[in-house]
Short mmCIF file of C-alpha atoms in Angstrom, two decimals:
data_model
loop_
_atom_site.label_atom_id
_atom_site.label_comp_id
_atom_site.label_asym_id
_atom_site.label_seq_id
_atom_site.Cartn_x
_atom_site.Cartn_y
_atom_site.Cartn_z
CA MET K 117 0.00 0.00 0.00
CA THR K 118 1.18 3.51 -0.84
CA ILE K 119 0.31 6.33 1.56
CA ARG K 120 -0.03 9.85 0.20
CA ARG K 121 -2.07 13.00 0.49
CA LEU K 122 -5.39 12.52 -1.26
CA GLY K 123 -4.69 15.19 -3.88
CA GLU K 124 -1.11 14.14 -4.60
CA LYS K 125 -0.05 12.19 -7.55
CA ALA K 126 1.30 8.60 -7.23
CA GLY K 127 4.88 29.20 25.97
CA GLU K 128 3.81 26.42 28.37
CA SER K 129 6.29 23.64 28.86
CA ARG K 130 4.46 20.38 28.34
CA PHE K 131 5.99 16.96 28.55
CA PHE K 132 5.59 13.32 27.77
CA HIS K 133 7.34 10.21 29.01
CA VAL K 134 9.50 8.02 26.78
CA TRP K 135 11.83 5.12 27.37
CA GLU K 136 15.49 5.70 26.64
CA ARG K 137 17.12 2.28 26.58
CA GLY K 138 15.32 1.07 29.68
CA ARG K 139 15.08 4.25 31.69
CA GLN K 140 12.24 6.72 31.72
CA THR K 141 12.96 10.15 30.28
CA ILE K 142 10.90 13.32 30.30
CA VAL K 143 11.04 15.31 27.09
CA THR K 144 9.68 18.84 27.14
CA THR K 145 8.24 20.72 24.22
CA GLN K 146 10.14 23.80 25.34
CA ASN K 147 13.33 22.51 23.72
CA ILE K 148 11.73 22.11 20.29
CA LEU K 149 9.30 25.00 19.99
CA SER K 150 11.35 27.03 17.53
CA PRO K 151 11.24 24.62 14.55
CA LEU K 152 7.64 23.51 15.04
CA ILE K 153 6.22 25.92 12.49
CA ALA K 154 8.10 24.49 9.51
CA PRO K 155 6.09 21.91 7.52
CA LEU K 156 7.52 18.44 7.05
CA SER K 157 9.49 17.85 3.90
CA GLU K 158 8.97 14.67 1.90
CA GLU K 159 12.15 13.27 3.43
CA GLU K 160 10.97 14.08 6.96
CA THR K 161 7.59 12.50 6.28
CA ASP K 162 9.42 9.37 5.15
CA GLU K 163 11.53 9.55 8.31
CA LEU K 164 8.43 9.67 10.52
CA GLU K 165 6.77 6.85 8.60
CA ALA K 166 9.89 4.69 8.89
CA PHE K 167 9.97 5.20 12.65
CA LEU K 168 6.29 4.27 13.00
CA LEU K 169 6.99 1.08 11.05
CA SER K 170 10.10 0.22 13.07
CA ASP K 171 10.59 -2.23 15.93
CA ALA K 172 11.14 0.71 18.29
CA VAL K 173 7.40 1.35 18.61
CA PRO K 174 4.81 -0.84 20.37
CA GLU K 175 3.01 -3.31 18.13
CA GLU K 176 -0.30 -1.44 18.26
CA SER K 177 1.15 1.99 17.46
CA MET K 178 -0.49 4.10 14.78
CA MET K 179 0.89 4.17 11.27
CA LEU K 180 1.24 7.38 9.28
CA ASP K 181 -2.29 7.31 7.82
CA SER K 182 -4.04 6.58 11.12
CA LEU K 183 -1.84 9.17 12.88
CA ASP K 184 -2.89 11.77 10.32
CA GLY K 185 -6.56 10.95 10.94
CA TYR K 186 -6.07 11.01 14.72
CA LEU K 187 -4.38 14.41 14.66
CA THR K 188 -7.01 15.80 12.29
CA ALA K 189 -9.83 14.90 14.70
CA ILE K 190 -7.95 16.61 17.52
CA VAL K 191 -7.35 19.73 15.44
CA ILE K 192 -10.88 20.25 14.08
CA GLY K 193 -12.88 18.91 17.03
CA PRO K 194 -14.67 20.91 19.72
CA THR K 195 -12.10 20.59 22.49
CA THR K 196 -8.53 21.82 22.86
CA LEU K 197 -6.65 18.92 24.40
CA ARG K 198 -3.46 18.93 26.41
CA LEU K 199 -0.52 17.07 24.95
CA SER K 200 -0.74 14.49 27.73
CA ASP K 201 -4.37 13.80 26.76
CA TRP K 202 -3.60 12.59 23.25
CA PHE K 203 0.10 11.87 22.75
CA PRO K 204 0.18 8.49 24.55
CA GLY K 205 -2.67 7.28 22.33
CA ILE K 206 -0.35 7.27 19.33
CA TRP K 207 1.41 4.24 20.76
CA GLY K 208 -1.72 2.16 21.28
CA PRO K 209 -4.04 1.34 24.19
CA GLY K 210 -1.53 -0.67 26.21
CA GLY K 211 0.20 2.26 27.89
CA GLU K 212 3.55 1.36 26.35
CA ALA K 213 5.94 3.90 24.87
CA PRO K 214 8.58 3.70 22.14
CA GLU K 215 12.18 2.88 22.91
CA PHE K 216 14.61 5.58 21.87
CA ALA K 217 18.38 5.26 21.73
CA THR K 218 18.81 8.81 23.06
CA GLU K 219 16.76 11.72 24.31
CA LYS K 220 17.71 13.54 21.12
CA ASP K 221 15.99 10.82 19.09
CA ALA K 222 12.86 11.17 21.23
CA GLN K 223 12.82 14.93 20.73
CA ARG K 224 13.24 14.45 16.99
CA ILE K 225 10.19 12.19 16.67
CA MET K 226 8.10 14.50 18.82
CA GLU K 227 9.18 17.43 16.66
CA LEU K 228 8.09 15.61 13.50
CA ILE K 229 4.70 14.73 14.98
CA MET K 230 4.07 18.24 16.28
CA ARG K 231 5.07 19.82 12.98
CA HIS K 232 2.81 17.42 11.13
CA MET K 233 -0.03 18.43 13.44
CA ASN K 234 0.71 22.12 12.95
CA GLY K 235 0.59 21.57 9.21
CA ILE K 236 -2.97 20.28 9.64
CA VAL K 237 -3.85 23.34 11.72
CA TRP K 238 -2.43 25.64 9.05
CA SER K 239 -4.36 23.90 6.27
CA PHE K 240 -7.73 24.27 7.98
CA GLU K 241 -7.15 27.83 9.15
CA HIS K 242 -6.13 29.00 5.68
CA ASP K 243 -8.63 27.06 3.55
CA PRO K 244 -10.47 24.05 4.98
CA ASP K 245 -11.75 23.11 1.53
CA THR K 246 -8.24 22.31 0.32
CA PHE K 247 -7.24 19.91 3.12
CA GLU K 248 -6.24 16.48 1.82
CA PRO K 249 -6.06 13.52 4.22
CA PHE K 250 -3.00 11.31 4.16
CA ILE K 251 -4.54 8.09 2.89
CA GLY K 252 -3.43 4.97 1.12
CA THR K 253 -4.07 3.38 -2.25
CA MET K 254 -4.54 -0.31 -2.93
CA SER K 255 -4.53 -2.47 -6.02
CA TYR K 256 -5.91 -5.98 -6.32
CA PRO K 257 -4.97 -8.99 -8.48
CA GLY K 258 -6.88 -9.04 -11.73
CA ASP K 259 -7.98 -5.42 -11.38
CA ALA K 260 -5.96 -2.70 -13.10
CA ARG K 261 -7.60 0.06 -11.09
CA GLU K 262 -5.98 1.62 -8.02
CA TYR K 263 -8.42 2.31 -5.19
CA LEU K 264 -8.28 4.78 -2.33
CA ASP K 265 -8.00 2.97 0.99
CA ALA K 266 -8.94 5.33 3.82
CA GLU K 267 -10.03 2.82 6.45
CA MET K 268 -6.98 3.26 8.69
CA TRP K 269 -7.13 7.03 8.28
CA ALA K 270 -10.78 7.07 9.32
CA TYR K 271 -10.04 4.66 12.17
CA GLY K 272 -7.43 7.08 13.49
CA PHE K 273 -9.93 9.92 13.20
CA MET K 274 -12.51 7.98 15.19
CA GLN K 275 -9.88 7.30 17.86
CA GLY K 276 -9.37 11.04 18.10
CA VAL K 277 -13.12 11.56 18.47
CA ALA K 278 -13.20 8.93 21.23
CA LEU K 279 -10.84 11.02 23.37
CA ARG K 280 -13.71 13.45 24.06
CA ARG K 281 -16.73 11.66 22.64
CA ASP K 282 -19.22 13.51 24.88
CA ASP K 283 -17.97 16.84 23.53
CA TRP K 284 -18.81 15.69 20.00
CA LYS K 285 -22.42 14.86 20.93
CA PRO K 286 -23.94 18.11 19.56
CA LEU K 287 -22.72 17.14 16.10
CA PHE K 288 -23.92 13.56 16.53
CA ASP K 289 -27.39 14.89 17.39
CA ALA K 290 -27.51 17.67 14.77
CA PRO K 291 -29.83 17.12 11.77
CA GLU K 292 -26.87 17.33 9.39
CA GLY K 293 -24.56 15.29 11.62
CA ALA K 294 -25.28 11.87 10.13
CA ASP K 295 -24.51 13.01 6.58
CA ILE K 296 -21.35 14.85 7.61
CA LEU K 297 -19.97 11.94 9.62
CA ARG K 298 -21.16 9.14 7.32
CA PRO K 299 -17.88 8.43 5.44
CA LEU K 300 -15.84 8.62 8.63
CA TYR K 301 -18.22 6.32 10.49
CA LEU K 302 -18.51 3.73 7.72
CA LEU K 303 -14.77 3.61 7.08
CA GLY K 304 -13.48 3.97 10.63
CA ALA K 305 -15.96 2.72 13.22
CA ASP K 306 -15.56 -0.57 15.06
CA ASP K 307 -18.25 -3.25 14.93
CA LEU K 308 -20.48 -1.93 12.17
CA PRO K 309 -23.96 -3.45 11.95
CA ALA K 310 -24.44 -5.91 9.10
CA ALA K 311 -26.39 -3.37 7.03
CA ASP K 312 -23.53 -0.87 7.26
CA ARG K 313 -20.85 -3.48 6.57
CA ARG K 314 -22.50 -4.11 3.22
CA LYS K 315 -21.84 -0.45 2.35
CA VAL K 316 -18.07 -0.91 2.63
CA ARG K 317 -17.78 -4.45 1.30
CA THR K 318 -16.02 -3.67 -2.00
CA PRO K 319 -12.95 -1.56 -2.83
CA ALA K 320 -15.12 0.59 -5.10
CA GLN K 321 -17.53 1.39 -2.26
CA ARG K 322 -14.68 2.34 0.03
CA ASP K 323 -13.09 4.43 -2.72
CA VAL K 324 -16.28 6.48 -3.11
CA LEU K 325 -16.43 7.12 0.64
CA ALA K 326 -12.76 8.13 0.70
CA GLU K 327 -13.46 10.75 -1.97
CA LEU K 328 -16.09 12.25 0.35
CA LEU K 329 -13.69 12.75 3.25
CA PRO K 330 -12.34 16.23 2.40
CA ALA K 331 -15.83 17.74 2.15
CA SER K 332 -16.91 16.09 5.42
CA LEU K 333 -13.81 17.33 7.23
CA ALA K 334 -14.35 20.90 6.03
CA GLU K 335 -17.94 20.73 7.30
CA ILE K 336 -16.82 19.42 10.67
CA TYR K 337 -14.27 22.20 10.96
CA ARG K 338 -16.89 24.84 10.18
CA TYR K 339 -19.43 23.28 12.54
CA TRP K 340 -17.12 23.54 15.53
CA LEU K 341 -15.43 26.83 14.59
CA PRO K 342 -17.93 29.14 16.40
CA TYR K 343 -17.70 26.94 19.48
CA ARG K 344 -13.90 26.93 19.50
CA THR K 345 -13.87 30.70 18.97
CA ALA K 346 -16.25 31.26 21.88
CA VAL K 347 -14.21 29.01 24.16
CA HIS K 348 -11.02 30.84 23.21
CA GLU K 349 -12.60 34.22 23.94
CA ARG K 350 -13.81 33.03 27.34
CA GLN K 351 -10.34 31.72 28.14
CA VAL K 352 -8.78 35.05 27.19
CA ALA K 353 -11.33 36.93 29.30
CA SER K 354 -10.71 34.60 32.24
CA THR K 355 -6.96 35.14 31.95
CA ILE K 356 -7.41 38.91 31.92
CA GLN K 357 -9.64 38.71 35.00
CA ARG K 358 -7.07 36.62 36.85
CA GLN K 359 -4.30 39.04 35.93
CA HIS K 360 -6.40 42.05 36.97
CA PRO K 361 -8.36 41.11 40.10
CA LYS K 362 -11.30 43.21 41.18
CA VAL K 363 -10.39 46.12 43.43
CA GLY K 364 -12.26 46.23 46.76
CA ARG K 365 -13.92 49.50 47.80
CA ASN K 366 -11.67 49.80 50.84
CA ASP K 367 -8.50 48.82 48.96
CA PRO K 368 -5.92 51.46 47.96
CA CYS K 369 -6.87 53.00 44.64
CA PRO K 370 -4.79 51.52 41.78
CA CYS K 371 -4.26 55.01 40.36
CA GLY K 372 -1.59 55.59 43.02
CA SER K 373 -3.26 58.51 44.82
CA GLY K 374 -2.98 56.82 48.21
CA ARG K 375 -6.69 57.20 48.91
CA LYS K 376 -9.20 54.38 49.25
CA PHE K 377 -10.73 53.23 45.99
CA LYS K 378 -14.29 54.14 47.08
CA LYS K 379 -13.25 57.75 47.70
CA CYS K 380 -11.11 58.04 44.61
CA CYS K 381 -11.60 56.35 41.25
CA GLY K 382 -14.36 54.19 42.67
CA ALA K 383 -16.48 57.30 42.96
CA ALA K 384 -15.73 58.38 39.40
CA ALA K 385 -16.78 57.02 36.06
CA THR K 386 -13.23 56.16 34.98
CA LEU K 387 -9.77 55.78 36.42
CA HIS K 388 -7.67 58.94 36.34
#
């Protein structure tokens, strides 16, 4: 299987735990913030894919296509997650972590993943209609056609949704929700009912659903955008309030006059 983008031709110090040749190491994002804006080159994408396919990662770790889907769900969903909420999920449900030869190697892989994620953020913020998921193609004996194979990508996306499934409920319940989520659900959900399994039985059926992914993802992004904007504004307002606590009437006036607030600026319309 070949993995490619669908449209292609053939301040806070956060941390995560890794294993460095048998001992636990804490790697902070503070050391790698500066290069995180740069998009991954083709060579760096190959480097990340090779690591995810290597023996250094747990057996149930995500591959490049499922990682791309996982990160996309986190980026366009309703909730801003902490690194510690989602990073361990890359390595599977068993709670294991990769083995790195050195801390530098661990920082390098984290840098590649974070830059890949930031590339997804950039794509949606600049033009959600042009985002192309990183999905695979498959060919079958006796069939000259090459089919899109987005099942692992969609599976990764659904794993990202599962991190905060309750937060996604408004979209699940919305009148348009079923149509928007249909290709993601059919391609990526576990334990489909028999009637739904028949809709993804053939490569051609799955190919059609894969073609629908970009439009669905753009709709999901737009659905949650007002919510994310409102949450961000509340967070900013809350930060401002914490930085500028309310002045009590008997407290010294912040203008520096030396008088009590109630007899100074508290009695006026504005601070002087």
